[in-house]
Amino acid sequence: MQISELAARAGVTVKAVRYYERLGLLLPQRLANGYRDYGAEELRAVREIRELAATGIPPGKAAPFIACLHSGHERSDECPASVEAYRDGIAELDAAIATLERRRQQLSRRLADTEGRIPAAPEPLCALALSATTPR
């Protein structure tokens, strides 16, 4: 199949397929006229790359999973390298969560400090104007 058909069947753009090729995740056959020819294996790889991206594993880190498929496994995560990639992804998330939690605590402390120093905000002008015209 041609690149446009592969992209359509996998639910990605032609640009995405070319990107996956540049990353070395897809190795299409070449026809006599030089056109790329994609088969079921490439379609499966593109779908897997897309699924991995949806779970937070970017195409740039999908190589172990695609290699696992190419080695004949039923699933892309049946190889030790794939499992290690999962662990790496989880470790990255844990680090990001810890960083965000520290930032949240810092902001909360600063907010509490600020709220203790600032007098209550005056009523907005539009609320004052409304209350002056509304009968009580």
PDB file of C-alpha atoms in Angstrom:
ATOM      1  CA  MET A   1       0.000   0.000   0.000  1.00  0.00           C
ATOM      2  CA  GLN A   2       1.095   3.565  -0.531  1.00  0.00           C
ATOM      3  CA  ILE A   3       1.857   5.994   2.261  1.00  0.00           C
ATOM      4  CA  SER A   4      -1.496   7.778   2.006  1.00  0.00           C
ATOM      5  CA  GLU A   5      -3.409   4.513   2.361  1.00  0.00           C
ATOM      6  CA  LEU A   6      -1.259   3.442   5.309  1.00  0.00           C
ATOM      7  CA  ALA A   7      -1.819   6.768   7.031  1.00  0.00           C
ATOM      8  CA  ALA A   8      -5.563   6.627   6.467  1.00  0.00           C
ATOM      9  CA  ARG A   9      -5.891   3.035   7.681  1.00  0.00           C
ATOM     10  CA  ALA A  10      -3.790   3.749  10.780  1.00  0.00           C
ATOM     11  CA  GLY A  11      -5.557   7.018  11.594  1.00  0.00           C
ATOM     12  CA  VAL A  12      -2.472   9.227  11.287  1.00  0.00           C
ATOM     13  CA  THR A  13      -1.182  11.766   8.811  1.00  0.00           C
ATOM     14  CA  VAL A  14       1.282  11.143   6.011  1.00  0.00           C
ATOM     15  CA  LYS A  15       3.597  13.538   7.838  1.00  0.00           C
ATOM     16  CA  ALA A  16       3.449  11.288  10.926  1.00  0.00           C
ATOM     17  CA  VAL A  17       4.355   8.223   8.836  1.00  0.00           C
ATOM     18  CA  ARG A  18       7.352  10.051   7.388  1.00  0.00           C
ATOM     19  CA  TYR A  19       8.387  11.082  10.908  1.00  0.00           C
ATOM     20  CA  TYR A  20       8.214   7.460  12.083  1.00  0.00           C
ATOM     21  CA  GLU A  21      10.417   6.512   9.137  1.00  0.00           C
ATOM     22  CA  ARG A  22      12.979   9.181  10.062  1.00  0.00           C
ATOM     23  CA  LEU A  23      13.041   7.728  13.592  1.00  0.00           C
ATOM     24  CA  GLY A  24      13.782   4.314  12.089  1.00  0.00           C
ATOM     25  CA  LEU A  25      10.524   2.811  13.338  1.00  0.00           C
ATOM     26  CA  LEU A  26       9.295   1.946   9.833  1.00  0.00           C
ATOM     27  CA  LEU A  27      11.310   0.355   7.055  1.00  0.00           C
ATOM     28  CA  PRO A  28       9.086   0.122   3.991  1.00  0.00           C
ATOM     29  CA  GLN A  29      10.022  -1.877   0.938  1.00  0.00           C
ATOM     30  CA  ARG A  30      10.861   0.025  -2.244  1.00  0.00           C
ATOM     31  CA  LEU A  31       9.121  -0.720  -5.507  1.00  0.00           C
ATOM     32  CA  ALA A  32      10.997  -0.745  -8.811  1.00  0.00           C
ATOM     33  CA  ASN A  33       9.803   2.808  -9.471  1.00  0.00           C
ATOM     34  CA  GLY A  34      11.235   3.960  -6.092  1.00  0.00           C
ATOM     35  CA  TYR A  35       7.925   4.359  -4.316  1.00  0.00           C
ATOM     36  CA  ARG A  36       7.633   3.112  -0.783  1.00  0.00           C
ATOM     37  CA  ASP A  37       5.497   0.024  -0.309  1.00  0.00           C
ATOM     38  CA  TYR A  38       3.961  -0.578   3.096  1.00  0.00           C
ATOM     39  CA  GLY A  39       2.538  -3.851   4.287  1.00  0.00           C
ATOM     40  CA  ALA A  40       0.614  -5.221   7.243  1.00  0.00           C
ATOM     41  CA  GLU A  41       3.709  -5.097   9.451  1.00  0.00           C
ATOM     42  CA  GLU A  42       4.112  -1.348   8.955  1.00  0.00           C
ATOM     43  CA  LEU A  43       0.392  -0.805   9.520  1.00  0.00           C
ATOM     44  CA  ARG A  44       0.599  -2.701  12.788  1.00  0.00           C
ATOM     45  CA  ALA A  45       3.679  -0.708  13.816  1.00  0.00           C
ATOM     46  CA  VAL A  46       2.017   2.641  13.080  1.00  0.00           C
ATOM     47  CA  ARG A  47      -1.066   1.650  15.059  1.00  0.00           C
ATOM     48  CA  GLU A  48       1.142   0.578  17.953  1.00  0.00           C
ATOM     49  CA  ILE A  49       3.106   3.841  17.849  1.00  0.00           C
ATOM     50  CA  ARG A  50      -0.187   5.718  17.970  1.00  0.00           C
ATOM     51  CA  GLU A  51      -1.434   3.678  20.947  1.00  0.00           C
ATOM     52  CA  LEU A  52       1.845   4.154  22.785  1.00  0.00           C
ATOM     53  CA  ALA A  53       1.676   7.910  22.205  1.00  0.00           C
ATOM     54  CA  ALA A  54      -1.833   7.945  23.671  1.00  0.00           C
ATOM     55  CA  THR A  55      -0.446   6.401  26.862  1.00  0.00           C
ATOM     56  CA  GLY A  56       2.392   8.911  27.091  1.00  0.00           C
ATOM     57  CA  ILE A  57       5.217   7.109  25.321  1.00  0.00           C
ATOM     58  CA  PRO A  58       6.282   9.396  22.469  1.00  0.00           C
ATOM     59  CA  PRO A  59       7.344   8.012  19.086  1.00  0.00           C
ATOM     60  CA  GLY A  60      10.946   8.838  19.902  1.00  0.00           C
ATOM     61  CA  LYS A  61      10.842   6.255  22.693  1.00  0.00           C
ATOM     62  CA  ALA A  62       8.807   3.610  20.871  1.00  0.00           C
ATOM     63  CA  ALA A  63      11.767   1.742  19.335  1.00  0.00           C
ATOM     64  CA  PRO A  64      11.870  -1.112  21.893  1.00  0.00           C
ATOM     65  CA  PHE A  65       8.187  -1.806  21.345  1.00  0.00           C
ATOM     66  CA  ILE A  66       8.437  -1.822  17.562  1.00  0.00           C
ATOM     67  CA  ALA A  67      11.559  -4.000  17.720  1.00  0.00           C
ATOM     68  CA  CYS A  68       9.589  -6.433  19.867  1.00  0.00           C
ATOM     69  CA  LEU A  69       6.862  -6.632  17.212  1.00  0.00           C
ATOM     70  CA  HIS A  70       9.442  -7.078  14.454  1.00  0.00           C
ATOM     71  CA  SER A  71      11.033  -9.948  16.370  1.00  0.00           C
ATOM     72  CA  GLY A  72       7.771 -11.864  16.074  1.00  0.00           C
ATOM     73  CA  HIS A  73       6.036 -11.226  19.381  1.00  0.00           C
ATOM     74  CA  GLU A  74       2.273 -10.997  19.491  1.00  0.00           C
ATOM     75  CA  ARG A  75       2.395  -7.831  21.619  1.00  0.00           C
ATOM     76  CA  SER A  76       4.900  -5.021  21.624  1.00  0.00           C
ATOM     77  CA  ASP A  77       5.506  -5.196  25.353  1.00  0.00           C
ATOM     78  CA  GLU A  78       6.526  -8.850  25.610  1.00  0.00           C
ATOM     79  CA  CYS A  79      10.251  -8.060  25.495  1.00  0.00           C
ATOM     80  CA  PRO A  80      12.525  -6.993  28.358  1.00  0.00           C
ATOM     81  CA  ALA A  81      13.440  -3.740  26.591  1.00  0.00           C
ATOM     82  CA  SER A  82       9.765  -2.797  26.342  1.00  0.00           C
ATOM     83  CA  VAL A  83       9.208  -3.478  30.019  1.00  0.00           C
ATOM     84  CA  GLU A  84      12.233  -1.315  30.797  1.00  0.00           C
ATOM     85  CA  ALA A  85      10.786   1.456  28.624  1.00  0.00           C
ATOM     86  CA  TYR A  86       7.588   1.275  30.701  1.00  0.00           C
ATOM     87  CA  ARG A  87       9.656   1.561  33.876  1.00  0.00           C
ATOM     88  CA  ASP A  88      11.560   4.533  32.442  1.00  0.00           C
ATOM     89  CA  GLY A  89       8.290   6.242  31.511  1.00  0.00           C
ATOM     90  CA  ILE A  90       6.897   5.701  34.996  1.00  0.00           C
ATOM     91  CA  ALA A  91      10.110   7.035  36.561  1.00  0.00           C
ATOM     92  CA  GLU A  92       9.874  10.157  34.380  1.00  0.00           C
ATOM     93  CA  LEU A  93       6.272  10.673  35.455  1.00  0.00           C
ATOM     94  CA  ASP A  94       7.172  10.175  39.112  1.00  0.00           C
ATOM     95  CA  ALA A  95       9.901  12.806  38.802  1.00  0.00           C
ATOM     96  CA  ALA A  96       7.548  15.234  37.062  1.00  0.00           C
ATOM     97  CA  ILE A  97       4.845  14.667  39.689  1.00  0.00           C
ATOM     98  CA  ALA A  98       7.361  15.259  42.500  1.00  0.00           C
ATOM     99  CA  THR A  99       8.502  18.478  40.827  1.00  0.00           C
ATOM    100  CA  LEU A 100       4.920  19.667  40.396  1.00  0.00           C
ATOM    101  CA  GLU A 101       4.105  18.809  44.005  1.00  0.00           C
ATOM    102  CA  ARG A 102       7.103  20.854  45.226  1.00  0.00           C
ATOM    103  CA  ARG A 103       6.021  23.784  43.065  1.00  0.00           C
ATOM    104  CA  ARG A 104       2.459  23.491  44.352  1.00  0.00           C
ATOM    105  CA  GLN A 105       3.669  23.542  47.965  1.00  0.00           C
ATOM    106  CA  GLN A 106       5.840  26.594  47.268  1.00  0.00           C
ATOM    107  CA  LEU A 107       2.951  28.430  45.642  1.00  0.00           C
ATOM    108  CA  SER A 108       0.608  27.501  48.477  1.00  0.00           C
ATOM    109  CA  ARG A 109       3.088  28.857  51.049  1.00  0.00           C
ATOM    110  CA  ARG A 110       3.504  32.075  49.100  1.00  0.00           C
ATOM    111  CA  LEU A 111      -0.246  32.456  48.745  1.00  0.00           C
ATOM    112  CA  ALA A 112      -0.743  31.966  52.478  1.00  0.00           C
ATOM    113  CA  ASP A 113       1.994  34.555  53.194  1.00  0.00           C
ATOM    114  CA  THR A 114       0.437  36.987  50.754  1.00  0.00           C
ATOM    115  CA  GLU A 115      -3.089  36.561  52.078  1.00  0.00           C
ATOM    116  CA  GLY A 116      -1.828  37.314  55.575  1.00  0.00           C
ATOM    117  CA  ARG A 117      -0.291  40.643  54.467  1.00  0.00           C
ATOM    118  CA  ILE A 118      -2.952  42.028  52.150  1.00  0.00           C
ATOM    119  CA  PRO A 119      -6.098  43.647  53.538  1.00  0.00           C
ATOM    120  CA  ALA A 120      -9.434  42.445  52.239  1.00  0.00           C
ATOM    121  CA  ALA A 121     -10.072  43.592  48.698  1.00  0.00           C
ATOM    122  CA  PRO A 122     -12.548  46.451  48.318  1.00  0.00           C
ATOM    123  CA  GLU A 123     -15.831  45.752  46.627  1.00  0.00           C
ATOM    124  CA  PRO A 124     -15.545  46.065  42.822  1.00  0.00           C
ATOM    125  CA  LEU A 125     -16.845  49.323  41.385  1.00  0.00           C
ATOM    126  CA  CYS A 126     -19.489  47.603  39.308  1.00  0.00           C
ATOM    127  CA  ALA A 127     -20.866  45.892  42.457  1.00  0.00           C
ATOM    128  CA  LEU A 128     -20.957  49.259  44.252  1.00  0.00           C
ATOM    129  CA  ALA A 129     -22.773  50.897  41.366  1.00  0.00           C
ATOM    130  CA  LEU A 130     -25.266  48.048  41.202  1.00  0.00           C
ATOM    131  CA  SER A 131     -25.982  48.131  44.927  1.00  0.00           C
ATOM    132  CA  ALA A 132     -26.549  51.925  44.773  1.00  0.00           C
ATOM    133  CA  THR A 133     -29.256  51.521  42.112  1.00  0.00           C
ATOM    134  CA  THR A 134     -30.910  48.409  43.502  1.00  0.00           C
ATOM    135  CA  PRO A 135     -33.670  49.047  46.051  1.00  0.00           C
ATOM    136  CA  ARG A 136     -33.156  47.332  49.397  1.00  0.00           C
TER     137      ARG A 136
END
